[in-house]
Short mmCIF file of C-alpha atoms in Angstrom, two decimals:
data_model
loop_
_atom_site.label_atom_id
_atom_site.label_comp_id
_atom_site.label_asym_id
_atom_site.label_seq_id
_atom_site.Cartn_x
_atom_site.Cartn_y
_atom_site.Cartn_z
CA MET A 1 -13.46 1.19 11.49
CA LYS A 2 -11.67 4.36 10.42
CA MET A 3 -12.10 5.79 6.72
CA THR A 4 -9.15 7.77 5.29
CA LEU A 5 -7.54 8.91 1.91
CA ARG A 6 -3.90 8.71 1.11
CA TRP A 7 -2.61 12.49 1.12
CA TYR A 8 1.04 13.24 -0.08
CA GLY A 9 1.32 16.44 1.26
CA THR A 10 1.21 20.14 0.56
CA GLY A 11 3.39 20.76 -2.63
CA PHE A 12 3.30 17.15 -3.82
CA ASP A 13 -0.44 16.36 -3.95
CA SER A 14 -3.06 17.94 -6.16
CA VAL A 15 -5.82 17.01 -3.57
CA THR A 16 -6.34 19.42 -0.55
CA LEU A 17 -6.88 18.52 3.23
CA GLN A 18 -10.03 20.94 2.72
CA GLN A 19 -11.33 18.70 -0.03
CA ILE A 20 -10.59 15.67 1.74
CA ARG A 21 -12.48 16.89 4.98
CA GLN A 22 -15.83 17.45 2.75
CA VAL A 23 -15.67 13.64 1.91
CA PRO A 24 -18.53 12.22 3.84
CA GLY A 25 -17.26 9.71 6.45
CA VAL A 26 -13.49 10.35 6.00
CA SER A 27 -12.14 11.49 9.14
CA GLY A 28 -8.39 11.26 8.67
CA VAL A 29 -5.46 10.73 6.34
CA ILE A 30 -2.58 8.42 5.69
CA THR A 31 0.38 10.69 4.97
CA THR A 32 4.22 10.49 4.72
CA LEU A 33 7.10 13.27 4.66
CA TYR A 34 7.11 12.29 0.94
CA ASP A 35 10.43 14.40 0.68
CA SER A 36 12.21 12.39 3.11
CA VAL A 37 15.23 10.16 2.10
CA PRO A 38 15.14 6.43 2.71
CA GLY A 39 17.49 5.24 5.54
CA GLU A 40 17.40 8.69 7.26
CA ALA A 41 15.81 9.37 10.55
CA TRP A 42 12.78 11.64 10.80
CA SER A 43 12.95 14.66 12.72
CA ARG A 44 10.27 15.27 15.50
CA ASP A 45 9.84 18.85 14.57
CA ALA A 46 8.95 17.62 10.79
CA ILE A 47 6.44 15.21 12.05
CA ARG A 48 4.93 17.64 14.47
CA LYS A 49 4.53 20.17 11.85
CA LEU A 50 3.04 17.50 9.63
CA LYS A 51 0.36 16.72 12.33
CA LYS A 52 -0.34 20.02 13.21
CA GLU A 53 -1.17 20.90 9.54
CA VAL A 54 -3.67 18.01 9.33
CA SER A 55 -5.06 18.68 12.46
CA ASP A 56 -5.65 22.48 11.60
CA ALA A 57 -7.77 21.22 8.71
CA GLY A 58 -10.31 19.05 11.26
CA LEU A 59 -8.53 15.66 10.19
CA GLN A 60 -6.17 13.21 11.94
CA ILE A 61 -3.28 11.48 10.83
CA PHE A 62 -4.19 7.68 11.23
CA GLY A 63 -0.89 6.15 9.50
CA ILE A 64 2.14 6.63 7.67
CA GLU A 65 2.41 5.41 3.97
CA SER A 66 5.40 4.92 3.81
CA VAL A 67 8.44 5.36 6.05
CA ASN A 68 10.76 3.93 3.22
CA ILE A 69 13.16 1.17 3.87
CA HIS A 70 16.87 1.29 2.63
CA ASP A 71 18.17 -0.99 0.23
CA ASP A 72 20.85 -1.74 2.57
CA ILE A 73 18.25 -3.22 4.94
CA LYS A 74 16.68 -5.29 2.32
CA THR A 75 20.05 -6.77 0.83
CA GLY A 76 21.22 -7.49 4.47
CA SER A 77 24.51 -5.31 3.15
CA GLY A 78 26.54 -2.41 3.97
CA ARG A 79 25.30 -0.12 6.57
CA ARG A 80 22.20 -2.26 7.30
CA ASP A 81 22.41 -1.75 11.26
CA GLU A 82 22.70 2.02 11.02
CA TYR A 83 19.86 2.49 8.78
CA ILE A 84 17.81 0.10 11.00
CA GLU A 85 18.79 2.31 14.00
CA ASN A 86 17.51 5.43 11.92
CA TYR A 87 14.44 3.40 11.35
CA CYS A 88 14.03 2.85 14.99
CA LYS A 89 14.35 6.68 15.76
CA THR A 90 11.61 7.53 12.92
CA LEU A 91 9.38 5.18 14.64
CA GLU A 92 10.08 6.61 18.49
CA ARG A 93 9.19 9.94 17.16
CA LEU A 94 5.93 8.99 15.38
CA GLY A 95 5.10 6.95 18.67
CA GLN A 96 5.83 10.22 20.69
CA GLU A 97 3.60 12.07 18.24
CA GLY A 98 0.56 9.59 18.90
CA ILE A 99 0.81 8.13 15.40
CA ARG A 100 0.45 4.35 15.97
CA MET A 101 0.48 2.55 12.18
CA VAL A 102 3.12 2.37 9.67
CA CYS A 103 2.74 0.96 6.24
CA TYR A 104 5.56 -0.17 4.31
CA ASN A 105 7.07 -2.66 1.66
CA PHE A 106 9.99 -4.81 1.15
CA MET A 107 10.01 -5.00 -2.82
CA PRO A 108 13.03 -4.77 -4.48
CA VAL A 109 13.74 -1.73 -6.76
CA PHE A 110 10.38 -1.18 -8.18
CA ASP A 111 7.72 -0.49 -5.41
CA TRP A 112 4.92 -1.50 -7.71
CA THR A 113 4.61 -2.03 -11.73
CA ARG A 114 2.11 -1.05 -14.49
CA SER A 115 2.52 -1.07 -18.07
CA GLU A 116 -0.18 1.76 -18.47
CA LEU A 117 -0.95 4.78 -16.15
CA ALA A 118 -4.08 6.01 -18.41
CA ARG A 119 -5.93 3.38 -20.07
CA VAL A 120 -9.05 4.85 -21.63
CA CYS A 121 -12.04 2.87 -20.41
CA GLU A 122 -15.28 2.93 -22.21
CA ASP A 123 -17.01 5.56 -20.39
CA GLY A 124 -13.66 7.87 -21.01
CA SER A 125 -12.16 7.68 -17.63
CA THR A 126 -8.57 6.18 -17.30
CA VAL A 127 -7.10 3.89 -15.05
CA LEU A 128 -3.91 2.20 -14.18
CA ALA A 129 -3.37 -1.00 -16.08
CA TYR A 130 -0.95 -3.88 -16.52
CA ASN A 131 -0.22 -6.15 -19.52
CA SER A 132 2.53 -8.84 -18.90
CA ALA A 133 3.40 -9.16 -22.78
CA VAL A 134 4.16 -5.39 -22.49
CA ILE A 135 6.24 -5.68 -19.25
CA ASP A 136 8.12 -8.89 -20.49
CA ALA A 137 9.26 -7.06 -23.68
CA ILE A 138 10.66 -3.81 -22.03
CA LYS A 139 13.95 -3.49 -20.57
CA PRO A 140 14.15 -2.38 -16.71
CA GLU A 141 16.28 0.63 -17.30
CA GLU A 142 13.44 1.70 -19.69
CA MET A 143 10.73 1.66 -17.24
CA PHE A 144 10.82 4.94 -15.55
CA SER A 145 10.53 6.73 -18.85
CA SER A 146 7.66 4.67 -19.93
CA ILE A 147 6.09 5.48 -16.39
CA ASP A 148 6.99 8.91 -16.28
CA LYS A 149 5.54 10.21 -19.77
CA ASP A 150 2.10 9.36 -18.03
CA SER A 151 2.84 10.58 -14.51
CA ASN A 152 1.01 14.09 -15.08
CA GLY A 153 3.99 15.90 -13.83
CA PHE A 154 3.77 14.31 -10.72
CA VAL A 155 6.62 12.28 -8.86
CA LEU A 156 5.17 8.85 -8.14
CA PRO A 157 5.88 6.81 -5.00
CA GLY A 158 8.60 4.36 -5.65
CA TRP A 159 9.73 5.84 -9.05
CA GLU A 160 11.56 8.78 -7.64
CA PRO A 161 13.81 10.38 -10.52
CA GLU A 162 16.79 10.42 -8.38
CA ARG A 163 16.24 6.63 -7.46
CA MET A 164 15.47 5.21 -11.03
CA ALA A 165 18.61 7.16 -12.24
CA HIS A 166 20.60 4.49 -10.66
CA VAL A 167 18.36 1.44 -11.67
CA LYS A 168 21.28 -0.66 -13.23
CA GLU A 169 23.21 -0.25 -9.92
CA LEU A 170 20.27 -1.00 -8.04
CA PHE A 171 19.70 -4.61 -10.05
CA ALA A 172 23.23 -5.54 -9.37
CA LEU A 173 22.57 -4.72 -5.86
CA TYR A 174 20.12 -7.57 -5.93
CA ARG A 175 21.87 -9.94 -8.01
CA ASN A 176 22.41 -12.43 -5.53
CA ILE A 177 19.37 -11.77 -3.55
CA ASP A 178 16.75 -14.38 -3.89
CA SER A 179 13.32 -14.82 -2.01
CA GLU A 180 14.70 -16.90 1.16
CA LYS A 181 17.54 -13.98 1.52
CA LEU A 182 14.98 -11.32 1.32
CA PHE A 183 12.84 -13.19 3.40
CA GLU A 184 15.71 -13.54 6.11
CA ASN A 185 16.42 -9.71 5.74
CA LEU A 186 12.81 -8.85 6.43
CA VAL A 187 12.55 -10.79 9.63
CA TYR A 188 15.91 -9.34 10.76
CA PHE A 189 14.45 -5.83 10.29
CA LEU A 190 11.37 -6.96 12.09
CA ASN A 191 12.85 -8.41 15.10
CA ALA A 192 15.20 -5.29 15.25
CA ILE A 193 12.24 -3.01 15.26
CA MET A 194 9.72 -4.83 17.53
CA PRO A 195 11.21 -3.72 20.95
CA VAL A 196 10.10 0.07 19.62
CA CYS A 197 6.70 -1.00 18.38
CA ASP A 198 6.12 -2.46 21.59
CA LYS A 199 7.02 0.48 23.44
CA TYR A 200 5.19 2.92 21.73
CA ASP A 201 2.46 0.59 20.40
CA ILE A 202 2.90 0.95 17.01
CA ASP A 203 1.55 -1.55 14.21
CA MET A 204 3.69 -2.18 11.18
CA ALA A 205 1.63 -3.42 8.25
CA ILE A 206 3.56 -4.47 5.34
CA HIS A 207 2.19 -4.00 1.66
CA PRO A 208 1.95 -6.77 -0.46
CA ASP A 209 4.03 -7.08 -3.78
CA ASP A 210 2.13 -5.49 -6.73
CA PRO A 211 1.60 -7.42 -8.65
CA ALA A 212 1.81 -10.38 -6.77
CA TRP A 213 4.59 -12.42 -8.91
CA SER A 214 8.16 -11.83 -9.84
CA VAL A 215 8.79 -9.16 -12.46
CA PHE A 216 12.15 -8.76 -14.29
CA GLY A 217 13.16 -11.71 -12.39
CA LEU A 218 13.19 -9.79 -8.98
CA PRO A 219 12.42 -11.83 -5.92
CA ARG A 220 8.97 -11.14 -4.43
CA ILE A 221 7.82 -12.53 -0.87
CA ILE A 222 4.62 -11.37 0.05
CA THR A 223 2.55 -12.29 -2.67
CA CYS A 224 -0.13 -14.90 -1.10
CA GLN A 225 -1.76 -16.50 1.81
CA GLU A 226 1.35 -18.73 2.51
CA ASN A 227 3.66 -16.19 2.43
CA VAL A 228 1.68 -14.18 4.89
CA VAL A 229 0.97 -16.73 7.56
CA ARG A 230 4.91 -17.71 7.17
CA LEU A 231 5.73 -14.19 8.17
CA LEU A 232 3.19 -13.59 11.14
CA LYS A 233 4.52 -16.91 12.42
CA ALA A 234 8.20 -15.91 11.83
CA VAL A 235 7.92 -12.96 13.73
CA ASP A 236 4.99 -13.53 16.25
CA ASN A 237 4.12 -10.21 17.67
CA PRO A 238 0.85 -8.65 17.37
CA HIS A 239 2.67 -5.29 16.11
CA ASN A 240 3.89 -7.10 12.94
CA GLY A 241 1.00 -7.56 10.67
CA ILE A 242 0.06 -6.59 7.28
CA THR A 243 -2.01 -4.16 5.11
CA PHE A 244 -4.53 -6.05 3.09
CA CYS A 245 -4.56 -4.69 -0.37
CA THR A 246 -7.24 -6.31 -2.30
CA GLY A 247 -5.72 -4.70 -5.59
CA SER A 248 -2.34 -6.24 -5.01
CA TYR A 249 -3.18 -9.52 -3.47
CA GLY A 250 -6.15 -9.70 -6.15
CA THR A 251 -3.56 -9.64 -9.27
CA ASN A 252 -2.98 -13.29 -8.78
CA ARG A 253 -6.38 -15.03 -9.01
CA LYS A 254 -5.43 -17.96 -7.63
CA ASN A 255 -5.42 -15.86 -4.05
CA ASP A 256 -8.63 -16.53 -2.17
CA LEU A 257 -9.00 -12.98 -0.87
CA CYS A 258 -11.58 -13.68 1.87
CA ALA A 259 -9.81 -16.83 2.82
CA MET A 260 -6.68 -14.59 3.33
CA ILE A 261 -8.53 -12.33 5.27
CA LYS A 262 -9.56 -15.10 7.62
CA ALA A 263 -5.98 -16.27 7.77
CA ALA A 264 -4.66 -13.13 8.87
CA LYS A 265 -7.26 -12.51 11.66
CA GLY A 266 -6.19 -10.02 14.09
CA ARG A 267 -3.05 -9.07 12.12
CA ILE A 268 -4.70 -6.97 9.55
CA HIS A 269 -3.77 -3.48 10.63
CA PHE A 270 -4.56 -1.50 7.56
CA ALA A 271 -6.59 -2.39 4.52
CA HIS A 272 -6.56 -0.99 0.85
CA ILE A 273 -10.06 -1.92 -0.50
CA ARG A 274 -10.26 -1.37 -4.62
CA ASN A 275 -11.44 -3.38 -7.50
CA LEU A 276 -9.64 -4.82 -10.59
CA LYS A 277 -11.26 -5.97 -13.77
CA PHE A 278 -9.46 -8.87 -15.77
CA ASN A 279 -9.50 -8.89 -19.39
CA THR A 280 -7.70 -12.25 -20.25
CA ALA A 281 -8.72 -15.71 -18.88
CA ILE A 282 -7.07 -16.98 -15.77
CA ASP A 283 -4.93 -19.84 -17.69
CA ASP A 284 -4.21 -17.36 -20.69
CA PRO A 285 -0.10 -16.85 -20.98
CA VAL A 286 -0.85 -12.89 -21.16
CA GLN A 287 -2.28 -11.49 -18.06
CA ASP A 288 -3.96 -8.25 -18.55
CA PHE A 289 -6.09 -6.37 -15.81
CA GLN A 290 -7.02 -2.83 -15.32
CA GLU A 291 -8.20 -1.21 -12.24
CA SER A 292 -11.65 -0.13 -12.08
CA ALA A 293 -14.44 1.60 -9.91
CA HIS A 294 -14.62 0.44 -6.62
CA LEU A 295 -18.22 -0.99 -7.17
CA SER A 296 -18.36 -5.01 -7.32
CA SER A 297 -20.21 -4.75 -10.86
CA ALA A 298 -17.39 -2.54 -12.09
CA GLY A 299 -14.63 -5.21 -11.74
CA SER A 300 -13.93 -8.91 -11.03
CA PHE A 301 -14.20 -8.87 -7.02
CA ASP A 302 -17.23 -9.31 -4.74
CA MET A 303 -16.59 -6.08 -2.63
CA PHE A 304 -19.55 -6.71 -0.25
CA LYS A 305 -18.17 -10.12 0.38
CA ILE A 306 -14.82 -8.86 0.93
CA VAL A 307 -15.89 -5.99 3.60
CA LYS A 308 -18.20 -8.45 4.96
CA THR A 309 -15.33 -10.98 5.78
CA LEU A 310 -13.10 -8.06 7.35
CA TYR A 311 -16.40 -7.11 9.52
CA GLU A 312 -16.95 -10.67 10.57
CA THR A 313 -13.20 -11.42 11.54
CA GLY A 314 -13.16 -8.44 13.97
CA PHE A 315 -11.36 -5.81 11.95
CA ASP A 316 -11.77 -2.40 13.35
CA GLY A 317 -8.65 -0.73 11.85
CA VAL A 318 -7.76 1.86 9.06
CA ILE A 319 -9.31 1.61 5.60
CA ARG A 320 -8.71 3.65 2.60
CA PRO A 321 -10.14 3.27 -0.84
CA ASP A 322 -7.08 2.79 -2.97
CA HIS A 323 -6.44 3.91 -6.30
CA GLY A 324 -9.00 5.75 -8.44
CA ARG A 325 -10.00 6.44 -11.98
CA MET A 326 -9.25 9.75 -13.46
CA ILE A 327 -12.79 11.02 -14.17
CA TRP A 328 -14.68 14.40 -14.69
CA GLY A 329 -11.70 15.75 -16.51
CA GLU A 330 -9.30 15.84 -13.29
CA LYS A 331 -5.44 15.91 -13.69
CA ALA A 332 -3.78 14.45 -10.71
CA MET A 333 -1.10 11.66 -9.75
CA PRO A 334 -2.44 8.87 -11.60
CA GLY A 335 -4.51 6.70 -9.26
CA TYR A 336 -4.87 9.56 -6.61
CA GLY A 337 -7.16 11.95 -7.94
CA LEU A 338 -9.94 13.02 -5.36
CA TYR A 339 -13.39 12.32 -7.51
CA ASP A 340 -13.09 8.82 -7.51
CA ARG A 341 -11.71 7.86 -4.53
CA ALA A 342 -14.08 10.27 -2.70
CA LEU A 343 -16.97 7.95 -4.52
CA GLY A 344 -14.90 4.91 -3.20
CA ALA A 345 -15.00 6.04 0.20
CA ALA A 346 -18.77 6.51 0.49
CA TYR A 347 -19.31 3.30 -1.27
CA LEU A 348 -16.91 1.37 1.28
CA ASN A 349 -18.63 3.36 4.01
CA GLY A 350 -22.04 2.10 2.77
CA LEU A 351 -20.75 -1.53 2.62
CA TRP A 352 -19.70 -1.41 5.97
CA GLU A 353 -22.90 0.25 7.60
CA ALA A 354 -24.89 -2.58 5.69
CA CYS A 355 -22.89 -5.00 7.41
CA GLU A 356 -23.05 -3.16 10.92
CA LYS A 357 -26.86 -3.12 10.71
CA SER A 358 -27.30 -6.70 9.22
CA PHE A 359 -25.06 -9.10 11.05
CA ASP A 360 -23.13 -9.53 14.13
CA ARG A 361 -19.27 -9.56 14.15
CA SER A 362 -19.57 -13.59 13.91
CA GLY A 363 -21.67 -13.02 10.53
CA VAL A 364 -25.23 -13.93 12.27
CA ARG A 365 -28.00 -12.00 10.47
CA TYR A 366 -29.68 -9.95 13.08
CA ALA A 367 -33.49 -10.70 13.29
CA ALA A 368 -35.81 -8.67 11.21
CA ASP A 369 -37.54 -5.70 12.83
#
């Protein structure tokens, strides 16, 4: 297992590589060329420069999150094949630099949705939160200003101002795209890039929709076990896999997270592990949840059971603690401060060590010394 933190790059992230290097058990980062434009091919020189910067800090790039996918690919329109060709060029150049995993998503318009970026908790920390009544009452074109006011001055992934300035046009682009058409376009994309993934041994790890249901009427296709299994069968290549994000799949409490891990055994290339705290009943018409500290007791998930299931199913890939709280007066990109994610990494490393020392990979407990 490789423990990492997400790092957005110099000039975009308040957290430095030197700080990440000092987090016990963290040996690498998940990063990206954050100023790249969806649809363009990344240059090998830019990738090499990024790789050297990380290496000079004593760390390793264990994956890219994300190589963003152009809307023409998602909608199957316009210059789709041209943009797929550019995507293949990017994958080839990543592979040439020894980078073997790419996390991506196939969500229309909004990569993720929250009603608050700084909900104040009882202990004074702040967290990202979601209230369905608030989201249902807001107009899509007003979402950016709602998100941006709590961004602490950072450009948030999936909410880039230049993209959000065209939100009405984006919604029009997806007007005739239902979930089946979106799924077909995803399969088309994956089939087109698999030869490059095979050549360079690159694992594609699709990130689930967040939250795991339709927002503003937009289609959502990576939300549950049925969707995951369908995609893995549709493109039955070991390089076609998933990012198992507990905080995204877990938004829908009908999802059995551990059953999903077992169903995707061998095809989980990346894991985002975080906890959520639900504030309303499962059958309440208003769904309200907030992100929490990683500890099981801080939220609604059994984090040990989740980590143990990953361990038992043979997972040995890349993990990162996902969104953290803002604690100790830190000002950073919401969800991506240093302190709480460092605590999360230490906690998850502890859970993994407990699994390694207590169980074999089938889950059988070792005999007592």
